[in-house]
PDB file of C-alpha atoms and ligand atoms in Angstrom:
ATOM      1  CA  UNK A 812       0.325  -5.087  -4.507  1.00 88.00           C
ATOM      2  CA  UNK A 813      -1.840  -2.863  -2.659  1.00 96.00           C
ATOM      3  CA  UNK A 814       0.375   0.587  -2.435  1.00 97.00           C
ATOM      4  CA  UNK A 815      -0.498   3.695  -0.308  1.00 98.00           C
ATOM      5  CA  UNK A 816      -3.775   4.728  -1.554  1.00 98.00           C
ATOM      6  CA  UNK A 817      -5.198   1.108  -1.008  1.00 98.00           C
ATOM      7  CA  UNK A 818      -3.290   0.680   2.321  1.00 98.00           C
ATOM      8  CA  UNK A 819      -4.431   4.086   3.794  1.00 98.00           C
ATOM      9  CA  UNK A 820      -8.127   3.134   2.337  1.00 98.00           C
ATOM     10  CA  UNK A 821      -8.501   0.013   4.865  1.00 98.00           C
ATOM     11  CA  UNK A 822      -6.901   2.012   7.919  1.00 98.00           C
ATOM     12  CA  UNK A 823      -9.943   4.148   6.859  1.00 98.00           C
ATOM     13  CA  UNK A 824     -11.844   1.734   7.272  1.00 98.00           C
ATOM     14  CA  UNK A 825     -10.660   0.158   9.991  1.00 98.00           C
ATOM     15  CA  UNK A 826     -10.912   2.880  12.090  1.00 98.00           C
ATOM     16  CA  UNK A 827     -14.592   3.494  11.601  1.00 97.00           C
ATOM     17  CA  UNK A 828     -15.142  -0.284  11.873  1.00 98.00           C
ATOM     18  CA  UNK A 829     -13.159  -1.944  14.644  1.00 98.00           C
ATOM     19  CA  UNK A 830     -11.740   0.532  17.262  1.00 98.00           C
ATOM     20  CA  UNK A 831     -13.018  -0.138  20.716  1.00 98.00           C
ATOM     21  CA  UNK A 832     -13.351  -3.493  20.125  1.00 98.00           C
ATOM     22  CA  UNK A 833     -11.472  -6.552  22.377  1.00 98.00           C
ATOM     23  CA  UNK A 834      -9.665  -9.499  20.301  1.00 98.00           C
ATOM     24  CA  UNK A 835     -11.154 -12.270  22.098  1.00 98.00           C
ATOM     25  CA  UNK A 836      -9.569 -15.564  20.074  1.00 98.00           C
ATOM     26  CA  UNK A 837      -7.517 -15.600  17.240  1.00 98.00           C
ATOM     27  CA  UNK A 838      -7.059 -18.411  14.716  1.00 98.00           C
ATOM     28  CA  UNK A 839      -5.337 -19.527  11.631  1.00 98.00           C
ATOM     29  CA  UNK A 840      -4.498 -22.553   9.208  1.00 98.00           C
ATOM     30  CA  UNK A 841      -1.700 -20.750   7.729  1.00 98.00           C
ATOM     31  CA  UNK A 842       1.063 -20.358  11.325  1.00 98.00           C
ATOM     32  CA  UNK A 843       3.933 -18.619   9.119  1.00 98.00           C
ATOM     33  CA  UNK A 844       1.954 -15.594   8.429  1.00 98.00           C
ATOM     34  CA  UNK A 845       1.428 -15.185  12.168  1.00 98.00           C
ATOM     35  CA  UNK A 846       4.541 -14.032  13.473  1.00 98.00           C
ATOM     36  CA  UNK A 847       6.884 -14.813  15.584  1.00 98.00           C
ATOM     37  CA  UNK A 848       4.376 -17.630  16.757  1.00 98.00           C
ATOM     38  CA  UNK A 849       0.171 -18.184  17.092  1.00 98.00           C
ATOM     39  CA  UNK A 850       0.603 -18.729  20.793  1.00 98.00           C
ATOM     40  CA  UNK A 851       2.601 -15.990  21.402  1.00 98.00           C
ATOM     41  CA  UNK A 852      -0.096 -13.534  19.666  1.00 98.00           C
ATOM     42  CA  UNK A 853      -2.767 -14.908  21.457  1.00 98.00           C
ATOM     43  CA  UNK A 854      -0.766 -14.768  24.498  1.00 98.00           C
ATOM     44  CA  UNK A 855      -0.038 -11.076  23.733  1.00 98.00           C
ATOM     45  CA  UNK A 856      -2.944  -9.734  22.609  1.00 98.00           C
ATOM     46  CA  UNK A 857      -6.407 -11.165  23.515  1.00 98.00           C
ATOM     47  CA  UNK A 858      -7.990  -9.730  26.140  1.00 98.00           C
ATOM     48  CA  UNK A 859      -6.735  -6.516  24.359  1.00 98.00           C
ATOM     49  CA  UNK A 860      -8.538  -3.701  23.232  1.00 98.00           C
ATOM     50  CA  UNK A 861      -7.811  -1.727  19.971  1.00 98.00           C
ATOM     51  CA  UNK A 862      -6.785   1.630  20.528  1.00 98.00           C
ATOM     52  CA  UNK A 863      -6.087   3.112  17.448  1.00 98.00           C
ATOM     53  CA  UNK A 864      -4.823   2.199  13.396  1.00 98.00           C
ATOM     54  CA  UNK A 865      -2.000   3.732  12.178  1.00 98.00           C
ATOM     55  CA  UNK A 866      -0.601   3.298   8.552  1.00 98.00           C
ATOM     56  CA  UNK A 867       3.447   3.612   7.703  1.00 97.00           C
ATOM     57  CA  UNK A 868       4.390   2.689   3.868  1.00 96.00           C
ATOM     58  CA  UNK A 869       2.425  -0.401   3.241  1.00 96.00           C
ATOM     59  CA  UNK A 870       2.583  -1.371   6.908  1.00 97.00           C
ATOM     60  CA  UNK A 871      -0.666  -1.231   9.178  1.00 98.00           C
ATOM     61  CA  UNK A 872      -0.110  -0.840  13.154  1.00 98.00           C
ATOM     62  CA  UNK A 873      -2.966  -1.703  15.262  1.00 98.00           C
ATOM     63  CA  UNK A 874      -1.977  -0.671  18.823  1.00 98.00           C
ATOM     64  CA  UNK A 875      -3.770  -2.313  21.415  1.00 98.00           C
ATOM     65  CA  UNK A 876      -4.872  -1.034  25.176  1.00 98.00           C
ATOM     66  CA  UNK A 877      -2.225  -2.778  26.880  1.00 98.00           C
ATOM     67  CA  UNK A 878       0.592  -1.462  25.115  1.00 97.00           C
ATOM     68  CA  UNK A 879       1.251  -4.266  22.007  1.00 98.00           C
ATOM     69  CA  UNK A 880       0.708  -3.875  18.523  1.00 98.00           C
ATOM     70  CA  UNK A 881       0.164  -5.511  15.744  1.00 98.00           C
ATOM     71  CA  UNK A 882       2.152  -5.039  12.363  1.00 98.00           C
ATOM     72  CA  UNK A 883      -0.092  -6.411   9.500  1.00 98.00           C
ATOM     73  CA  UNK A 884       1.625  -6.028   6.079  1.00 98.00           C
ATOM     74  CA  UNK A 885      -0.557  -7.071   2.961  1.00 98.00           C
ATOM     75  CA  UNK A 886       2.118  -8.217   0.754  1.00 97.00           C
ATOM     76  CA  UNK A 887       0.682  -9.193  -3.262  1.00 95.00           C
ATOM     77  CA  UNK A 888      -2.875 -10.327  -2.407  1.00 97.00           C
ATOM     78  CA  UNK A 889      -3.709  -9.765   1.173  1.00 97.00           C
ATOM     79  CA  UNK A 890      -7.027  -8.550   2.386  1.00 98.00           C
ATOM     80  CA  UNK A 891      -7.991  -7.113   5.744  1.00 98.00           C
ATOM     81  CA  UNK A 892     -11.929  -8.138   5.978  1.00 98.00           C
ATOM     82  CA  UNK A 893     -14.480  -6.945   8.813  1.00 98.00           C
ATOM     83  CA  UNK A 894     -17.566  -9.376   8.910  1.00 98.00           C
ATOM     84  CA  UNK A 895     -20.259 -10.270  10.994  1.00 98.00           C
ATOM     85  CA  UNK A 896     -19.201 -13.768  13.259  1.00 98.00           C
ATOM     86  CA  UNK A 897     -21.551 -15.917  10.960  1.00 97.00           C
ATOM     87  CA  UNK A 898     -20.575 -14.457   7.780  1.00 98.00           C
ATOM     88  CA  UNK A 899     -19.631 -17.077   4.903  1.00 98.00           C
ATOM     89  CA  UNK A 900     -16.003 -17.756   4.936  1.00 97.00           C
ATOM     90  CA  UNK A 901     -14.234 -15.359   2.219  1.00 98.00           C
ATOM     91  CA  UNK A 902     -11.973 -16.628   0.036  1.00 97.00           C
ATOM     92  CA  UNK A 903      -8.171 -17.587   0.887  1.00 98.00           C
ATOM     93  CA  UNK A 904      -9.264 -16.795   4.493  1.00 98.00           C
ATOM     94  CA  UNK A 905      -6.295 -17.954   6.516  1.00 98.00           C
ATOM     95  CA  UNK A 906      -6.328 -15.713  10.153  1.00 98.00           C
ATOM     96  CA  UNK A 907      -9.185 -15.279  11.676  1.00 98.00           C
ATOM     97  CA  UNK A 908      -9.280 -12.406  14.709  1.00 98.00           C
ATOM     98  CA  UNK A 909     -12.212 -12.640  16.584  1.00 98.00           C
ATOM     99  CA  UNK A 910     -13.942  -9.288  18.011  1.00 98.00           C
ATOM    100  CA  UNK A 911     -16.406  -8.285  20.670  1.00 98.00           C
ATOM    101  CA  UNK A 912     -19.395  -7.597  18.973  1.00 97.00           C
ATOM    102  CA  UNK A 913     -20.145 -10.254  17.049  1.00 98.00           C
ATOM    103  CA  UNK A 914     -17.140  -9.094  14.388  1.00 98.00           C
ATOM    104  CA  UNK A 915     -13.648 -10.846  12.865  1.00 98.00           C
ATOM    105  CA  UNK A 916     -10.712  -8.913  11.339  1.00 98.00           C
ATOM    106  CA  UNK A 917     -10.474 -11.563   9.064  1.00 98.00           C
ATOM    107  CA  UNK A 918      -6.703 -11.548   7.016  1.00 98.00           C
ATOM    108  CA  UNK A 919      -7.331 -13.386   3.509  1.00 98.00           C
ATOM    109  CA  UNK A 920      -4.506 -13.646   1.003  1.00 98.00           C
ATOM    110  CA  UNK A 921      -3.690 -15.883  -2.282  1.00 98.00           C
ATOM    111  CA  UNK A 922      -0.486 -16.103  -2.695  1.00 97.00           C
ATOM    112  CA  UNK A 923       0.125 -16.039   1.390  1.00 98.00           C
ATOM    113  CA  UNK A 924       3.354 -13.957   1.600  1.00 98.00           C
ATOM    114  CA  UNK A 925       1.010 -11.177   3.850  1.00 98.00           C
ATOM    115  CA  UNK A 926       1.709 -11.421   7.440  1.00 98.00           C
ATOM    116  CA  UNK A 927       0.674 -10.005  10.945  1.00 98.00           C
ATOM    117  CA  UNK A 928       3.553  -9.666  13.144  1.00 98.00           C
ATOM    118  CA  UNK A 929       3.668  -9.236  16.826  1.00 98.00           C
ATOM    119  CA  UNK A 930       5.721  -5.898  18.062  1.00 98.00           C
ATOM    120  CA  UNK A 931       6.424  -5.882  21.736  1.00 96.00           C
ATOM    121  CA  UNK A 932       6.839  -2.083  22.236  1.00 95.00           C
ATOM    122  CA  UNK A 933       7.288   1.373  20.608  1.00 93.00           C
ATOM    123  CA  UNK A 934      11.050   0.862  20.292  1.00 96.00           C
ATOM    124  CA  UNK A 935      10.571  -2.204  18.502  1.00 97.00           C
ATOM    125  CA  UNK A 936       7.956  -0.716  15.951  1.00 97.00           C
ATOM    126  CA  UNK A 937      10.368   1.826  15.734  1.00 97.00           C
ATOM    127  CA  UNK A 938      13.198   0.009  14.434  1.00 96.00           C
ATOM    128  CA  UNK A 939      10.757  -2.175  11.938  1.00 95.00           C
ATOM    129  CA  UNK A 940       9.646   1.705  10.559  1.00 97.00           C
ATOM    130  CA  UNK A 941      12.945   3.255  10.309  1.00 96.00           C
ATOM    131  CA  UNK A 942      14.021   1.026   6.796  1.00 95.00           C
ATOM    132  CA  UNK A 943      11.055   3.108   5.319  1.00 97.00           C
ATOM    133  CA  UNK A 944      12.143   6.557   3.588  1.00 97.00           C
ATOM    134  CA  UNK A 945       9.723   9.567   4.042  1.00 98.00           C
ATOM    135  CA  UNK A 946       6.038   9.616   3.349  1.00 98.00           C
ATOM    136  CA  UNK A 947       4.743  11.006   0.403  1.00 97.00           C
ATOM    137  CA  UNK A 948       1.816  13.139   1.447  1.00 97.00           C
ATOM    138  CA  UNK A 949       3.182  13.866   4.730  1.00 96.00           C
ATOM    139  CA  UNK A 950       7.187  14.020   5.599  1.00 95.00           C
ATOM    140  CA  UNK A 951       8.583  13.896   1.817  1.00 98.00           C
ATOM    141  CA  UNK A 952       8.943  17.730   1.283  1.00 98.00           C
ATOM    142  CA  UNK A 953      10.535  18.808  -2.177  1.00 98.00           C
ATOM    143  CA  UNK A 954      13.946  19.359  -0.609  1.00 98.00           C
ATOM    144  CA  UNK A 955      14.307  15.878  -0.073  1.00 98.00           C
ATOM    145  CA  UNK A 956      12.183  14.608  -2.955  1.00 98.00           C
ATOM    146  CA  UNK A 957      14.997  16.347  -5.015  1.00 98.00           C
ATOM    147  CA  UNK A 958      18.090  15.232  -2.695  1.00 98.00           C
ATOM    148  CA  UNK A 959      16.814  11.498  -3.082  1.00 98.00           C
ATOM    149  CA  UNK A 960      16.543  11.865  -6.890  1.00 98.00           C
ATOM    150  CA  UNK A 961      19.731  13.369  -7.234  1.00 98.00           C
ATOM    151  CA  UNK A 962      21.581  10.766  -4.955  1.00 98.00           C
ATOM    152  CA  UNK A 963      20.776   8.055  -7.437  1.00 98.00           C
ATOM    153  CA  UNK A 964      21.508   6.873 -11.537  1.00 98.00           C
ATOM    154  CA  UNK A 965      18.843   4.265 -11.245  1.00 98.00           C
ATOM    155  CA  UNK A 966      15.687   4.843 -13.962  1.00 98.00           C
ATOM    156  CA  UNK A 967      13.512   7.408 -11.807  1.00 98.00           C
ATOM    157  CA  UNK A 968      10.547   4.986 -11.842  1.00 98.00           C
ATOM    158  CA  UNK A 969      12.920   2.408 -10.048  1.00 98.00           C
ATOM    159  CA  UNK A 970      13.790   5.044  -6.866  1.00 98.00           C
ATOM    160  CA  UNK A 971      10.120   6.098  -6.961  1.00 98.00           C
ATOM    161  CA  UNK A 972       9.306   2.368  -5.859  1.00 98.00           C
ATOM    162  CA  UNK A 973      12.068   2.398  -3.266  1.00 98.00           C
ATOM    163  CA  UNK A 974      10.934   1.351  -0.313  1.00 97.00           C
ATOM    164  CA  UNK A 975      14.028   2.824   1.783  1.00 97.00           C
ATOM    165  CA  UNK A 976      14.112   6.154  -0.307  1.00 98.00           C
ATOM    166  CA  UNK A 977      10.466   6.752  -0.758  1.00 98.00           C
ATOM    167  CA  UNK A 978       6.914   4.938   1.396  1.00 97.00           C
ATOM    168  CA  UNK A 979       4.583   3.405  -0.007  1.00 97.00           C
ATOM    169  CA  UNK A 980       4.882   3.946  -3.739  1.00 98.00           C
ATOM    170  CA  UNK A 981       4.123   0.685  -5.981  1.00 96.00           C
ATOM    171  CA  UNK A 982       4.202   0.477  -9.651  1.00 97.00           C
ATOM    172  CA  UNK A 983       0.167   1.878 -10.252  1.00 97.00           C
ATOM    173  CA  UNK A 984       0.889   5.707  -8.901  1.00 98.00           C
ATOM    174  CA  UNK A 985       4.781   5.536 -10.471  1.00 98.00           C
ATOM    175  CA  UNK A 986       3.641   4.940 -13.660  1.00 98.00           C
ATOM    176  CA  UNK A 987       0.701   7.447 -13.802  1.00 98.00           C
ATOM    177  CA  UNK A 988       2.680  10.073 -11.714  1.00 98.00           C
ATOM    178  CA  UNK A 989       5.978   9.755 -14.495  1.00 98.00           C
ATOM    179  CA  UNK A 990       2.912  10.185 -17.484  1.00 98.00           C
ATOM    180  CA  UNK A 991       1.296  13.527 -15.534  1.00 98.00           C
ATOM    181  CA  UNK A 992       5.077  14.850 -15.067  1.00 98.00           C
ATOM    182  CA  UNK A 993       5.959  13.866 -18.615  1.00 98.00           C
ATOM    183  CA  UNK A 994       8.607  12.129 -17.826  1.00 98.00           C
ATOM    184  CA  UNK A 995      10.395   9.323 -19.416  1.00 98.00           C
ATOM    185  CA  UNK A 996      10.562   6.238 -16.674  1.00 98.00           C
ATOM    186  CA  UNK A 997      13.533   5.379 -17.893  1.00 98.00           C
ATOM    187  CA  UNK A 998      15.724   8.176 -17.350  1.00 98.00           C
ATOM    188  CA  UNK A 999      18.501   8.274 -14.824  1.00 98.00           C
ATOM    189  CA  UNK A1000      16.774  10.001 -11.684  1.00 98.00           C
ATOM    190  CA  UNK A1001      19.809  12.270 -10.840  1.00 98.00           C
ATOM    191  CA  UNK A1002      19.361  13.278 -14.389  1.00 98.00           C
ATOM    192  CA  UNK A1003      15.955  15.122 -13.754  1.00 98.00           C
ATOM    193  CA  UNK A1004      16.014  18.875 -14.039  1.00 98.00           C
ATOM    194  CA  UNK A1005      14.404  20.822 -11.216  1.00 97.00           C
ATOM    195  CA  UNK A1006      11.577  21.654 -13.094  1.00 98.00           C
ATOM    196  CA  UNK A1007      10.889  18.981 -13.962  1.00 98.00           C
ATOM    197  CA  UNK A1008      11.529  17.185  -9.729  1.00 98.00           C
ATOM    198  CA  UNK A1009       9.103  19.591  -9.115  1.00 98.00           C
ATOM    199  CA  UNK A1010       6.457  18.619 -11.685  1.00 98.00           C
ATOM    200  CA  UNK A1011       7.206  15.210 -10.484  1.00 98.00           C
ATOM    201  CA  UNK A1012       6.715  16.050  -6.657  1.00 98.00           C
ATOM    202  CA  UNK A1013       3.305  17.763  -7.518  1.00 98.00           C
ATOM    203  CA  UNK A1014       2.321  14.517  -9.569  1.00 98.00           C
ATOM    204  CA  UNK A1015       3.245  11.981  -7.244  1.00 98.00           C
ATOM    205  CA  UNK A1016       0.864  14.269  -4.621  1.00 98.00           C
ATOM    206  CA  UNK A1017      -1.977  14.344  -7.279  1.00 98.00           C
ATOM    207  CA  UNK A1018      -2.096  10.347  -8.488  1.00 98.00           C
ATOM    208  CA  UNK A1019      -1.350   9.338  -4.752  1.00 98.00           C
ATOM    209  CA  UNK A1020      -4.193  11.479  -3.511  1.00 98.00           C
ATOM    210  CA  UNK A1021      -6.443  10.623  -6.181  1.00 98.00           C
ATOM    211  CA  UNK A1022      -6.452   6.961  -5.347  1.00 98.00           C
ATOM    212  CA  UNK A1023      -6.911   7.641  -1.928  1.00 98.00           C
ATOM    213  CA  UNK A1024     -10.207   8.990  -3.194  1.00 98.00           C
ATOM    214  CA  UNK A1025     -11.431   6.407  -5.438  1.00 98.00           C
ATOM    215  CA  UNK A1026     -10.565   4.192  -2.244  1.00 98.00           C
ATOM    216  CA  UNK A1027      -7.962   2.193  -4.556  1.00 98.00           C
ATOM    217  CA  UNK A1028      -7.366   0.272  -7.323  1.00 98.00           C
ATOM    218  CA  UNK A1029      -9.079  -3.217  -7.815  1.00 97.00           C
ATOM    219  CA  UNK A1030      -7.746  -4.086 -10.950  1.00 94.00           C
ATOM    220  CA  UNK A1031      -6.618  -7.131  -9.399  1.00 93.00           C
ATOM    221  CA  UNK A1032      -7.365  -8.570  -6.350  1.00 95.00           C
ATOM    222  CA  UNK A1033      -7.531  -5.229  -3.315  1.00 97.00           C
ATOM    223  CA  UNK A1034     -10.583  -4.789  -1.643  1.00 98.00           C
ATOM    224  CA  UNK A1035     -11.423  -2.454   0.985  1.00 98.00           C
ATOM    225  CA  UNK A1036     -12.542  -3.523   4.765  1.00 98.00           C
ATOM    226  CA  UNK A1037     -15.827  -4.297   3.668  1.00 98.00           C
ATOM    227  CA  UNK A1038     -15.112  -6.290   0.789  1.00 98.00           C
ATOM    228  CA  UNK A1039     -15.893  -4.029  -1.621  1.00 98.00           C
ATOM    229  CA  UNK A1040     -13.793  -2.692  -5.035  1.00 98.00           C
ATOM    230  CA  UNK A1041     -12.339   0.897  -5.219  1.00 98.00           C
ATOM    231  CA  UNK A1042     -12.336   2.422  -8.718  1.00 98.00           C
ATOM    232  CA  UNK A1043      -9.152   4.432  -9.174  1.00 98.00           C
ATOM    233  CA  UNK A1044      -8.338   1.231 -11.661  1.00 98.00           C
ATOM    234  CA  UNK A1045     -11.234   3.570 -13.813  1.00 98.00           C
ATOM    235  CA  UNK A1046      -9.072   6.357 -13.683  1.00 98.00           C
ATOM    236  CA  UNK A1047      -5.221   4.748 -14.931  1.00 98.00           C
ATOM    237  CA  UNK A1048      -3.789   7.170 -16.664  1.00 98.00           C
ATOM    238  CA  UNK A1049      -1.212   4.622 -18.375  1.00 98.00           C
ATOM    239  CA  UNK A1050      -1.310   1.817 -15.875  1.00 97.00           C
ATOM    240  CA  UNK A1051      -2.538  -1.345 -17.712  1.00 96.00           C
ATOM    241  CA  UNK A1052      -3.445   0.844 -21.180  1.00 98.00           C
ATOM    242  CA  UNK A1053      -1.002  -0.889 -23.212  1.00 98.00           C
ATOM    243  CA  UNK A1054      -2.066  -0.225 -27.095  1.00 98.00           C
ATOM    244  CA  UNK A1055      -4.484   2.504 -25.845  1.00 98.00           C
ATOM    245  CA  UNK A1056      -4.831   5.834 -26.811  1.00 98.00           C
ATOM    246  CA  UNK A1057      -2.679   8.099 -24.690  1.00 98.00           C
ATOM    247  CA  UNK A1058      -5.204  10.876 -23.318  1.00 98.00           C
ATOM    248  CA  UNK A1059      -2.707  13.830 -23.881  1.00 97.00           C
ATOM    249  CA  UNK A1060      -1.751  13.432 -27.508  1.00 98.00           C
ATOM    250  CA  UNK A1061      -3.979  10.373 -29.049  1.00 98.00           C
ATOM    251  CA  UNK A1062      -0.462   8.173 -29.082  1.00 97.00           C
ATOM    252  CA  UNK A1063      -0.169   4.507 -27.979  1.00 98.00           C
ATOM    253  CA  UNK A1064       0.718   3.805 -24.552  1.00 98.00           C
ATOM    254  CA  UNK A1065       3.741   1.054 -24.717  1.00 98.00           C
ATOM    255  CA  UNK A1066       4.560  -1.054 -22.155  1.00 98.00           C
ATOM    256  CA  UNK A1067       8.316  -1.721 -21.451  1.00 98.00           C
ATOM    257  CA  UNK A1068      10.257  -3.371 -18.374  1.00 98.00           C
ATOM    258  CA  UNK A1069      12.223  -1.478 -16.214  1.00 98.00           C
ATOM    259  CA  UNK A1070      13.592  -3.747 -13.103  1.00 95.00           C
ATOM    260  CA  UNK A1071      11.165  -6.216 -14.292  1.00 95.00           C
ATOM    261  CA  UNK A1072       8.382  -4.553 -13.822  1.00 96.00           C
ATOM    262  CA  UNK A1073       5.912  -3.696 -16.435  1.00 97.00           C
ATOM    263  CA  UNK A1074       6.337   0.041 -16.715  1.00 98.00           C
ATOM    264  CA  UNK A1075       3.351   1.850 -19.464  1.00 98.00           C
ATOM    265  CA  UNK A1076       4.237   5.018 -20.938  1.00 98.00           C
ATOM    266  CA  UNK A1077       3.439   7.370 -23.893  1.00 98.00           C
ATOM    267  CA  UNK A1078       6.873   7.816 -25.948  1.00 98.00           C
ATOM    268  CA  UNK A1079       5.529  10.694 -27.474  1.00 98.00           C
ATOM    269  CA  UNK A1080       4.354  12.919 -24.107  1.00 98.00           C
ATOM    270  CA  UNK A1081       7.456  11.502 -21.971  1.00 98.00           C
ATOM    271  CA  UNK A1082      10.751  12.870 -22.231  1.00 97.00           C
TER     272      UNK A1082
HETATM  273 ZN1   ZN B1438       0.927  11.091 -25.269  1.00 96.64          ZN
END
């Protein structure tokens, strides 16, 4: 699932690539990932300009000129595509939004669990934002990194992926933060010592910021506005390096489950 790095990489891109322009039709084969309805979108938004591209957690906000917005959350496999009118159609294309200037936002996704969601107003983004905790990067300062990991028993890798305690965080940057703050995944979060919250904090800044600047990972299907791979998948520090050699001590990373997830750590660095 495309996590902050990869999410903040498209609004990037999106902003360079689309602002200005008027949604003059918009068209899908796939009507539950247009929300609440296909007419109502198009009755709400072309004719529109787009004003600005804001990123929350995994959630993208295009606001429009006349005061809507659009809430486009990527989900496993979705992609958010800018391409000339008469491009070839991409792959698992399903919405098509089409643009002054001979563009389309186009929305393509596999597994089709993405969707772009109609918000009438600030008050209602609001309320669809507020089930988010803080924002790494931005509003999570220490204090309340440390007040959220002491406020739960859960494995720390588990409340590092929590969506209401923490934004944006996905399994990639959890893993390699835990590795860089030597810390087992596995351990109780409230069990964490405050050096060690604060090792963490700095980590979680470092990986996060990191993939921001190899414009993501594409070790699976995430691709930026234009289509193209990022590279931080080149840079995993134990993400997906099951049997390899840890690049601290020389050790093999293992790969356990922790809330079903694949979690990869080295047992010998992480404590
Ligand atoms: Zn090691």
């Amino acid at each position: 699932m495309p996590e902050l790095p990869e999410v903040e990489t498209i609004r990037r891109d999106l902003s360079r690539l689309i602002m200005g322009r008027k949604i003059l039709d918009i068209a899908t084969d796939s009507p539950k990932q247009v929300q609440p309805s296909l007419v109502e979108v198009k009755k709400a938004t072309v004719g529109a300009k787009i004003k600005k591209i804001e990123r929350r957690a995994k959630l993208l906000q295009i606001f429009l000129s006349n005061g809507k917005i659009l809430a486009v959350h990527l989900k496993l496999t979705g992609r958010l595509l800018v391409r000339k009118r008469d491009a070839p159609k991409d792959d698992w294309q399903h919405i098509t939004i089409v643009l002054s200037g001979n563009k389309e936002l186009r929305f393509a996704d596999l597994r089709k669990f993405g969707w772009i969601r109609l918000i009438k107003d600030k008050k209602e983004l609001e309320k669809l934002l507020s089930e988010f905790g803080p924002e790494p990067l931005d509003s999570l300062d220490l204090k309340k990194f440390k007040a959220i990991l002491a406020s739960s028993g859960r494995p720390v890798k588990i409340v590092l992926m929590d969506q209401k305690k923490i934004s944006g965080v996905g399994n990639i940057y959890a893993n390699d933060a835990l590795f860089l703050a030597k810390i087992d995944p596995r351990r109780p979060a409230k069990k964490i010592t405050e050096k060690e919250v604060k090792k963490l904090y700095q980590a979680l800044e470092k990986v996060l910021k990191a993939g921001i600047k190899f414009r993501g990972a594409s070790d699976q299907y995430y691709l930026d506005a234009l289509g193209r791979k990022g590279s931080y998948q080149d840079h995993f520090l134990t993400y997906g390096r099951e049997g390899k050699k840890c690049f601290d001590c020389g050790g093999e990373i293992k790969r356990i489950k922790i809330g079903g997830r694949g979690t990869f750590f080295c047992p010998k660095c992480q404590k």
